N, CA and C atoms as an extended XYZ file, in Angstrom:
369
Properties=species:S:1:pos:R:3:atomname:S:1:resname:S:1:resid:I:1 pbc="F F F"
N       -21.974       -5.195       21.593 N   MET     1
C       -21.079       -5.463       20.896 CA  MET     1
C       -21.164       -6.834       19.853 C   MET     1
N       -20.538       -6.381       19.008 N   PRO     2
C       -20.028       -7.824       17.756 CA  PRO     2
C       -18.988       -8.190       18.053 C   PRO     2
N       -19.082       -9.908       18.039 N   ALA     3
C       -17.537      -10.314       18.523 CA  ALA     3
C       -15.935       -9.718       17.658 C   ALA     3
N       -15.396       -9.567       17.285 N   PRO     4
C       -13.847       -9.358       16.174 CA  PRO     4
C       -14.444      -10.794       15.882 C   PRO     4
N       -14.452      -12.412       15.854 N   GLN     5
C       -14.716      -13.140       15.028 CA  GLN     5
C       -15.711      -13.050       13.698 C   GLN     5
N       -16.163      -12.371       14.512 N   ASP     6
C       -18.129      -12.745       13.833 CA  ASP     6
C       -18.326      -11.323       12.658 C   ASP     6
N       -17.499      -10.846       12.646 N   GLY     7
C       -17.782       -9.597       11.958 CA  GLY     7
C       -19.078       -8.376       12.183 C   GLY     7
N       -18.997       -7.553       11.825 N   PRO     8
C       -20.066       -6.597       11.954 CA  PRO     8
C       -22.234       -6.423       11.968 C   PRO     8
N       -21.737       -8.181       11.611 N   LEU     9
C       -22.970       -8.344       11.150 CA  LEU     9
C       -24.160       -8.629       11.778 C   LEU     9
N       -22.621       -9.205       12.779 N   LEU    10
C       -23.429      -10.296       14.137 CA  LEU    10
C       -23.020      -10.177       15.212 C   LEU    10
N       -24.003      -10.126       16.014 N   ASP    11
C       -23.963      -10.023       17.692 CA  ASP    11
C       -24.316      -11.418       18.548 C   ASP    11
N       -23.624      -11.063       19.836 N   ASP    12
C       -23.790      -12.263       20.075 CA  ASP    12
C       -24.590      -12.718       20.738 C   ASP    12
N       -25.258      -11.491       21.025 N   ALA    13
C       -26.578      -12.014       22.339 CA  ALA    13
C       -28.202      -11.576       21.248 C   ALA    13
N       -27.814      -11.104       20.152 N   ALA    14
C       -28.480      -10.270       19.529 CA  ALA    14
C       -29.062      -11.505       17.864 C   ALA    14
N       -27.912      -12.284       17.622 N   GLY    15
C       -27.802      -13.159       16.556 CA  GLY    15
C       -27.008      -11.680       14.897 C   GLY    15
N       -28.033      -12.610       14.056 N   ARG    16
C       -27.955      -11.796       12.849 CA  ARG    16
C       -28.342       -9.940       13.664 C   ARG    16
N       -28.162       -9.206       12.964 N   LEU    17
C       -27.603       -7.845       12.733 CA  LEU    17
C       -29.172       -7.638       11.737 C   LEU    17
N       -29.164       -8.257       10.844 N   ILE    18
C       -29.373       -7.713        9.104 CA  ILE    18
C       -30.105       -9.114        8.710 C   ILE    18
N       -31.479       -8.848        8.538 N   ARG    19
C       -31.424      -10.206        7.838 CA  ARG    19
C       -31.496      -10.676        6.531 C   ARG    19
N       -31.288      -12.398        6.527 N   PRO    20
C       -30.827      -12.634        5.240 CA  PRO    20
C       -31.401      -11.721        3.266 C   PRO    20
N       -32.696      -11.481        3.362 N   TYR    21
C       -33.818      -11.207        2.031 CA  TYR    21
C       -32.548       -9.718        2.107 C   TYR    21
N       -32.642       -9.282        3.282 N   THR    22
C       -31.854       -7.514        2.990 CA  THR    22
C       -30.778       -7.491        2.408 C   THR    22
N       -29.595       -8.768        2.480 N   VAL    23
C       -28.338       -8.829        2.124 CA  VAL    23
C       -28.645       -8.997        0.294 C   VAL    23
N       -29.548      -10.198       -0.509 N   SER    24
C       -29.493      -10.484       -1.589 CA  SER    24
C       -30.671       -8.940       -2.272 C   SER    24
N       -31.411       -8.138       -1.457 N   ASN    25
C       -31.983       -6.952       -2.373 CA  ASN    25
C       -33.449       -7.904       -1.876 C   ASN    25
N       -34.030       -9.029       -1.539 N   GLY    26
C       -35.187       -9.535       -1.872 CA  GLY    26
C       -34.935      -10.756       -2.550 C   GLY    26
N       -33.858      -10.890       -3.662 N   ARG    27
C       -33.660      -11.863       -4.881 CA  ARG    27
C       -33.664      -13.138       -3.943 C   ARG    27
N       -33.395      -14.449       -4.775 N   THR    28
C       -33.837      -14.945       -4.061 CA  THR    28
C       -33.297      -16.157       -5.718 C   THR    28
N       -32.904      -15.575       -6.711 N   ARG    29
C       -32.602      -16.094       -7.958 CA  ARG    29
C       -31.289      -15.725       -8.247 C   ARG    29
N       -29.890      -16.020       -8.152 N   PRO    30
C       -28.903      -15.945       -9.108 CA  PRO    30
C       -28.650      -15.955      -10.099 C   PRO    30
N       -27.985      -14.929      -10.709 N   SER    31
C       -27.340      -14.845      -12.216 CA  SER    31
C       -27.440      -15.855      -12.694 C   SER    31
N       -26.297      -16.285      -11.782 N   THR    32
C       -24.967      -17.440      -12.293 CA  THR    32
C       -25.823      -18.430      -12.127 C   THR    32
N       -25.402      -19.994      -12.950 N   GLY    33
C       -25.740      -20.896      -12.175 CA  GLY    33
C       -24.559      -21.825      -11.444 C   GLY    33
N       -24.844      -22.009       -9.679 N   PHE    34
C       -24.357      -22.200       -8.892 CA  PHE    34
C       -24.268      -23.681       -8.088 C   PHE    34
N       -24.177      -24.720       -7.625 N   ASP    35
C       -24.260      -26.036       -7.351 CA  ASP    35
C       -23.566      -25.345       -5.668 C   ASP    35
N       -23.252      -25.984       -4.952 N   LEU    36
C       -23.082      -25.848       -3.977 CA  LEU    36
C       -21.073      -26.189       -3.376 C   LEU    36
N       -21.141      -27.383       -4.513 N   LEU    37
C       -19.866      -27.081       -4.636 CA  LEU    37
C       -18.765      -26.400       -5.714 C   LEU    37
N       -19.763      -25.491       -6.446 N   SER    38
C       -18.852      -24.886       -7.259 CA  SER    38
C       -17.762      -23.690       -6.980 C   SER    38
N       -16.972      -24.122       -7.388 N   LEU    39
C       -15.775      -23.005       -6.219 CA  LEU    39
C       -15.805      -21.552       -7.249 C   LEU    39
N       -15.118      -20.891       -6.228 N   VAL    40
C       -15.465      -19.652       -6.890 CA  VAL    40
C       -13.749      -18.796       -6.527 C   VAL    40
N       -13.864      -18.075       -7.079 N   MET    41
C       -11.885      -17.172       -6.738 CA  MET    41
C       -12.296      -16.248       -7.210 C   MET    41
N       -11.445      -15.329       -6.586 N   ALA    42
C       -11.505      -14.422       -7.246 CA  ALA    42
C       -10.010      -13.697       -8.105 C   ALA    42
N       -11.016      -12.572       -9.034 N   THR    43
C        -9.601      -12.139       -9.996 CA  THR    43
C        -9.127      -11.406       -9.933 C   THR    43
N        -9.004      -11.230       -9.013 N   GLY    44
C        -8.846       -9.704       -8.665 CA  GLY    44
C        -8.892       -7.803       -9.186 C   GLY    44
N       -10.276       -8.665      -10.111 N   ILE    45
C       -10.059       -7.227      -10.727 CA  ILE    45
C       -11.843       -7.016      -10.129 C   ILE    45
N       -11.195       -4.822       -9.471 N   GLU    46
C       -12.351       -4.821       -8.782 CA  GLU    46
C       -13.271       -4.371       -9.643 C   GLU    46
N       -14.647       -4.525       -8.441 N   PRO    47
C       -16.155       -4.437       -9.412 CA  PRO    47
C       -15.896       -3.235       -8.796 C   PRO    47
N       -16.794       -2.366      -10.199 N   ASP    48
C       -17.259       -1.615      -10.265 CA  ASP    48
C       -18.045       -0.832       -9.784 C   ASP    48
N       -18.971       -2.034       -9.368 N   ILE    49
C       -20.007       -1.662       -8.299 CA  ILE    49
C       -20.028       -0.966       -7.202 C   ILE    49
N       -20.801       -0.591       -5.841 N   PRO    50
C       -20.419       -0.323       -5.098 CA  PRO    50
C       -20.854       -1.537       -4.070 C   PRO    50
N       -20.218       -1.799       -3.069 N   LEU    51
C       -20.572       -3.084       -3.121 CA  LEU    51
C       -21.233       -3.885       -1.544 C   LEU    51
N       -21.890       -4.316       -0.905 N   GLY    52
C       -22.113       -4.779        0.141 CA  GLY    52
C       -21.490       -5.388        1.681 C   GLY    52
N       -21.001       -5.098        2.933 N   PRO    53
C       -19.605       -5.882        3.241 CA  PRO    53
C       -20.085       -6.860        3.404 C   PRO    53
N       -21.544       -7.971        3.222 N   GLU    54
C       -21.334       -9.066        2.554 CA  GLU    54
C       -20.706       -9.236        1.321 C   GLU    54
N       -21.279       -8.534        0.801 N   HIS    55
C       -19.863       -8.959       -0.836 CA  HIS    55
C       -18.431       -8.905       -0.121 C   HIS    55
N       -18.260       -8.460        0.109 N   THR    56
C       -16.699       -7.471        0.607 CA  THR    56
C       -16.125       -8.993        0.953 C   THR    56
N       -17.155       -9.605        2.141 N   VAL    57
C       -16.850      -10.392        3.135 CA  VAL    57
C       -16.564      -11.427        1.718 C   VAL    57
N       -16.955      -12.099        1.241 N   ALA    58
C       -17.405      -12.939        0.297 CA  ALA    58
C       -16.114      -13.283       -0.422 C   ALA    58
N       -15.813      -11.688       -1.015 N   LEU    59
C       -14.999      -11.379       -2.061 CA  LEU    59
C       -13.764      -11.677       -1.507 C   LEU    59
N       -13.574      -11.004       -0.246 N   GLY    60
C       -12.085      -11.221        0.726 CA  GLY    60
C       -12.147      -13.130        0.879 C   GLY    60
N       -13.080      -13.609        0.894 N   LEU    61
C       -12.228      -15.343        1.654 CA  LEU    61
C       -12.639      -15.915        0.293 C   LEU    61
N       -12.840      -15.497       -1.318 N   CYS    62
C       -12.459      -15.763       -3.071 CA  CYS    62
C       -11.475      -16.240       -2.911 C   CYS    62
N        -9.900      -15.781       -2.320 N   GLU    63
C        -8.697      -15.352       -2.660 CA  GLU    63
C        -8.248      -16.182       -2.971 C   GLU    63
N        -8.354      -17.627       -2.466 N   GLY    64
C        -8.118      -18.776       -3.340 CA  GLY    64
C        -8.839      -19.251       -3.483 C   GLY    64
N        -9.231      -20.456       -4.434 N   PRO    65
C       -10.719      -21.410       -4.681 CA  PRO    65
C       -11.173      -21.808       -3.104 C   PRO    65
N       -12.750      -21.626       -3.644 N   MET    66
C       -13.419      -21.547       -2.742 CA  MET    66
C       -14.934      -22.302       -2.907 C   MET    66
N       -15.284      -23.447       -1.894 N   SER    67
C       -16.373      -23.672       -3.188 CA  SER    67
C       -18.028      -23.022       -1.948 C   SER    67
N       -18.782      -22.755       -2.389 N   VAL    68
C       -20.346      -21.695       -2.400 CA  VAL    68
C       -20.666      -22.881       -1.215 C   VAL    68
N       -20.872      -23.707       -0.465 N   ALA    69
C       -20.956      -24.635        0.356 CA  ALA    69
C       -19.875      -23.438        1.861 C   ALA    69
N       -18.047      -23.518        1.663 N   GLU    70
C       -17.768      -22.884        2.378 CA  GLU    70
C       -17.811      -20.985        2.978 C   GLU    70
N       -18.759      -20.757        1.905 N   VAL    71
C       -18.226      -19.117        1.566 CA  VAL    71
C       -20.038      -18.934        2.567 C   VAL    71
N       -20.540      -19.747        2.489 N   ALA    72
C       -21.406      -19.571        2.991 CA  ALA    72
C       -21.565      -19.999        4.516 C   ALA    72
N       -21.236      -20.942        4.947 N   ALA    73
C       -20.971      -21.550        6.085 CA  ALA    73
C       -20.127      -20.330        6.985 C   ALA    73
N       -18.508      -19.544        6.652 N   HIS    74
C       -17.541      -18.389        6.396 CA  HIS    74
C       -19.070      -17.382        7.028 C   HIS    74
N       -20.363      -16.895        6.243 N   LEU    75
C       -20.928      -15.241        6.312 CA  LEU    75
C       -22.121      -16.007        6.556 C   LEU    75
N       -21.998      -17.387        7.150 N   ARG    76
C       -23.574      -17.347        8.156 CA  ARG    76
C       -24.105      -17.773        7.463 C   ARG    76
N       -24.491      -17.373        6.072 N   LEU    77
C       -26.047      -17.013        5.875 CA  LEU    77
C       -26.376      -18.600        4.271 C   LEU    77
N       -27.566      -18.090        4.370 N   PRO    78
C       -28.682      -19.323        4.052 CA  PRO    78
C       -28.038      -19.231        2.084 C   PRO    78
N       -27.836      -21.274        1.560 N   ALA    79
C       -26.739      -21.059        0.782 CA  ALA    79
C       -27.546      -20.402       -0.554 C   ALA    79
N       -29.188      -20.679       -0.338 N   VAL    80
C       -29.055      -19.375       -1.760 CA  VAL    80
C       -28.869      -17.715       -1.689 C   VAL    80
N       -29.082      -16.975       -0.425 N   VAL    81
C       -28.046      -15.802       -0.343 CA  VAL    81
C       -27.146      -15.769       -0.700 C   VAL    81
N       -26.273      -16.127       -0.419 N   THR    82
C       -24.628      -16.278       -0.622 CA  THR    82
C       -24.736      -16.454       -2.564 C   THR    82
N       -25.851      -17.592       -2.855 N   LYS    83
C       -25.497      -17.926       -4.181 CA  LYS    83
C       -25.569      -16.203       -5.059 C   LYS    83
N       -26.770      -15.794       -4.218 N   VAL    84
C       -26.893      -13.971       -4.892 CA  VAL    84
C       -25.683      -13.483       -5.014 C   VAL    84
N       -25.454      -13.543       -4.063 N   LEU    85
C       -24.145      -12.610       -4.187 CA  LEU    85
C       -23.171      -13.089       -4.899 C   LEU    85
N       -22.406      -14.158       -4.568 N   LEU    86
C       -21.573      -14.832       -5.353 CA  LEU    86
C       -22.138      -14.355       -6.838 C   LEU    86
N       -23.260      -14.679       -6.924 N   SER    87
C       -24.001      -14.302       -9.141 CA  SER    87
C       -23.497      -12.968       -9.231 C   SER    87
N       -23.843      -11.968       -7.797 N   ASP    88
C       -23.492      -10.501       -8.318 CA  ASP    88
C       -21.609      -10.386       -8.171 C   ASP    88
N       -20.922      -10.641       -7.653 N   LEU    89
C       -19.637      -10.530       -8.161 CA  LEU    89
C       -19.562      -11.692       -9.382 C   LEU    89
N       -19.990      -12.257       -9.574 N   VAL    90
C       -19.656      -12.745      -10.507 CA  VAL    90
C       -19.767      -11.803      -12.180 C   VAL    90
N       -21.280      -11.252      -11.629 N   ASP    91
C       -21.431       -9.808      -13.285 CA  ASP    91
C       -20.279       -9.261      -12.769 C   ASP    91
N       -19.774       -8.818      -12.130 N   CYS    92
C       -19.278       -8.041      -12.735 CA  CYS    92
C       -17.437       -7.908      -12.291 C   CYS    92
N       -17.140       -9.538      -12.822 N   GLY    93
C       -15.732       -9.983      -13.043 CA  GLY    93
C       -14.930       -9.989      -11.597 C   GLY    93
N       -15.251      -10.069      -10.364 N   ALA    94
C       -14.679      -10.035       -9.552 CA  ALA    94
C       -13.965      -11.583       -8.818 C   ALA    94
N       -14.998      -12.019       -9.381 N   VAL    95
C       -15.374      -13.552       -9.146 CA  VAL    95
C       -14.619      -14.687      -10.326 C   VAL    95
N       -14.284      -15.452      -10.337 N   THR    96
C       -15.010      -16.286      -11.510 CA  THR    96
C       -15.274      -18.064      -10.787 C   THR    96
N       -16.318      -18.845      -11.108 N   ALA    97
C       -17.121      -19.729      -11.460 CA  ALA    97
C       -16.885      -21.062      -11.536 C   ALA    97
N       -16.572      -21.955      -11.480 N   HIS    98
C       -16.325      -23.072      -12.260 CA  HIS    98
C       -16.597      -24.308      -11.418 C   HIS    98
N       -18.085      -25.148      -12.111 N   ALA    99
C       -18.156      -26.471      -11.426 CA  ALA    99
C       -17.408      -27.445      -10.923 C   ALA    99
N       -17.310      -29.082      -10.240 N   PRO   100
C       -16.357      -29.116       -9.574 CA  PRO   100
C       -16.280      -29.614      -10.403 C   PRO   100
N       -14.349      -30.713      -10.398 N   ALA   101
C       -14.505      -31.034      -11.300 CA  ALA   101
C       -14.528      -33.191      -10.657 C   ALA   101
N       -14.957      -33.537      -11.411 N   PHE   102
C       -15.728      -35.449      -11.066 CA  PHE   102
C       -14.780      -35.954      -11.973 C   PHE   102
N       -14.173      -37.074      -12.037 N   HIS   103
C       -13.377      -37.857      -12.231 CA  HIS   103
C       -13.586      -38.977      -12.739 C   HIS   103
N       -13.517      -39.101      -14.298 N   ASP   104
C       -14.744      -41.044      -14.728 CA  ASP   104
C       -14.387      -42.566      -14.114 C   ASP   104
N       -12.767      -42.222      -13.151 N   THR   105
C       -12.641      -43.579      -12.436 CA  THR   105
C       -13.253      -43.843      -11.501 C   THR   105
N       -13.885      -45.307      -11.341 N   PRO   106
C       -14.229      -45.684       -9.818 CA  PRO   106
C       -13.426      -45.451       -8.980 C   PRO   106
N       -14.938      -45.458       -7.923 N   THR   107
C       -13.872      -44.989       -6.495 CA  THR   107
C       -13.770      -46.142       -5.818 C   THR   107
N       -12.129      -45.820       -5.267 N   ASP   108
C       -11.569      -47.384       -4.346 CA  ASP   108
C       -12.683      -47.873       -3.393 C   ASP   108
N       -12.751      -49.015       -3.590 N   ARG   109
C       -13.969      -49.768       -2.773 CA  ARG   109
C       -13.040      -49.468       -1.400 C   ARG   109
N       -11.796      -49.534       -0.947 N   SER   110
C       -11.062      -49.400        0.527 CA  SER   110
C       -10.863      -48.357        0.781 C   SER   110
N       -11.122      -47.036       -0.213 N   LEU   111
C       -10.877      -45.724        0.273 CA  LEU   111
C       -12.909      -45.493        0.972 C   LEU   111
N       -14.056      -46.087        0.654 N   LEU   112
C       -14.562      -46.087        0.887 CA  LEU   112
C       -14.834      -46.670        2.228 C   LEU   112
N       -14.376      -48.019        2.508 N   GLU   113
C       -13.980      -48.624        3.249 CA  GLU   113
C       -13.440      -48.465        4.624 C   GLU   113
N       -12.638      -47.192        4.022 N   ALA   114
C       -11.492      -46.245        5.590 CA  ALA   114
C       -12.288      -45.256        6.089 C   ALA   114
N       -13.587      -44.723        4.495 N   VAL   115
C       -14.017      -43.317        4.765 CA  VAL   115
C       -15.284      -43.852        6.407 C   VAL   115
N       -16.311      -44.908        6.191 N   LEU   116
C       -16.924      -45.850        6.524 CA  LEU   116
C       -16.006      -45.714        7.719 C   LEU   116
N       -15.035      -46.971        7.404 N   ASP   117
C       -14.712      -47.471        9.063 CA  ASP   117
C       -14.619      -46.020       10.524 C   ASP   117
N       -14.267      -45.492        9.323 N   GLY   118
C       -13.390      -43.728       10.020 CA  GLY   118
C       -14.658      -43.382       10.742 C   GLY   118
N       -15.827      -43.224        9.877 N   LEU   119
C       -17.283      -42.649       10.566 CA  LEU   119
C       -18.031      -43.408       11.425 C   LEU   119
N       -17.796      -44.167       11.765 N   ARG   120
C       -18.131      -45.641       12.395 CA  ARG   120
C       -17.600      -45.531       13.762 C   ARG   120
N       -16.297      -45.558       13.780 N   ARG   121
C       -15.358      -45.070       14.919 CA  ARG   121
C       -15.389      -43.984       15.841 C   ARG   121
N       -16.644      -42.154       14.961 N   GLN   122
C       -16.914      -41.208       15.189 CA  GLN   122
C       -17.749      -41.690       15.852 C   GLN   122
N       -18.668      -42.662       15.533 N   LEU   123
C       -20.201      -42.672       16.756 CA  LEU   123
C       -19.609      -43.261       18.053 C   LEU   123
């Protein structure tokens, strides 16, 4: 029986019950250009196409802005499969996708040193 926190598509003993290529109907290329840092967010528009369970879970995750990488981690799917699922949701208007915002200002050296120091303490 699947664990409640894992959802209906995972089983503690068996692992994933549906193979990733089945989730994306064998597609490996999303129709929308994403990178792992692209932010996706639900629009509130109900999809006019029937959604699979993974689409429904992904849409629920996108209630607030979430990166493609985070959605993939929550779904426990490879990033390329998640990108295909999210592109389906973009195509039907259920989510929007935006490239991450990068600032033109250089990163503060003291911030980088603090991050490096923190990483060294973790090792």
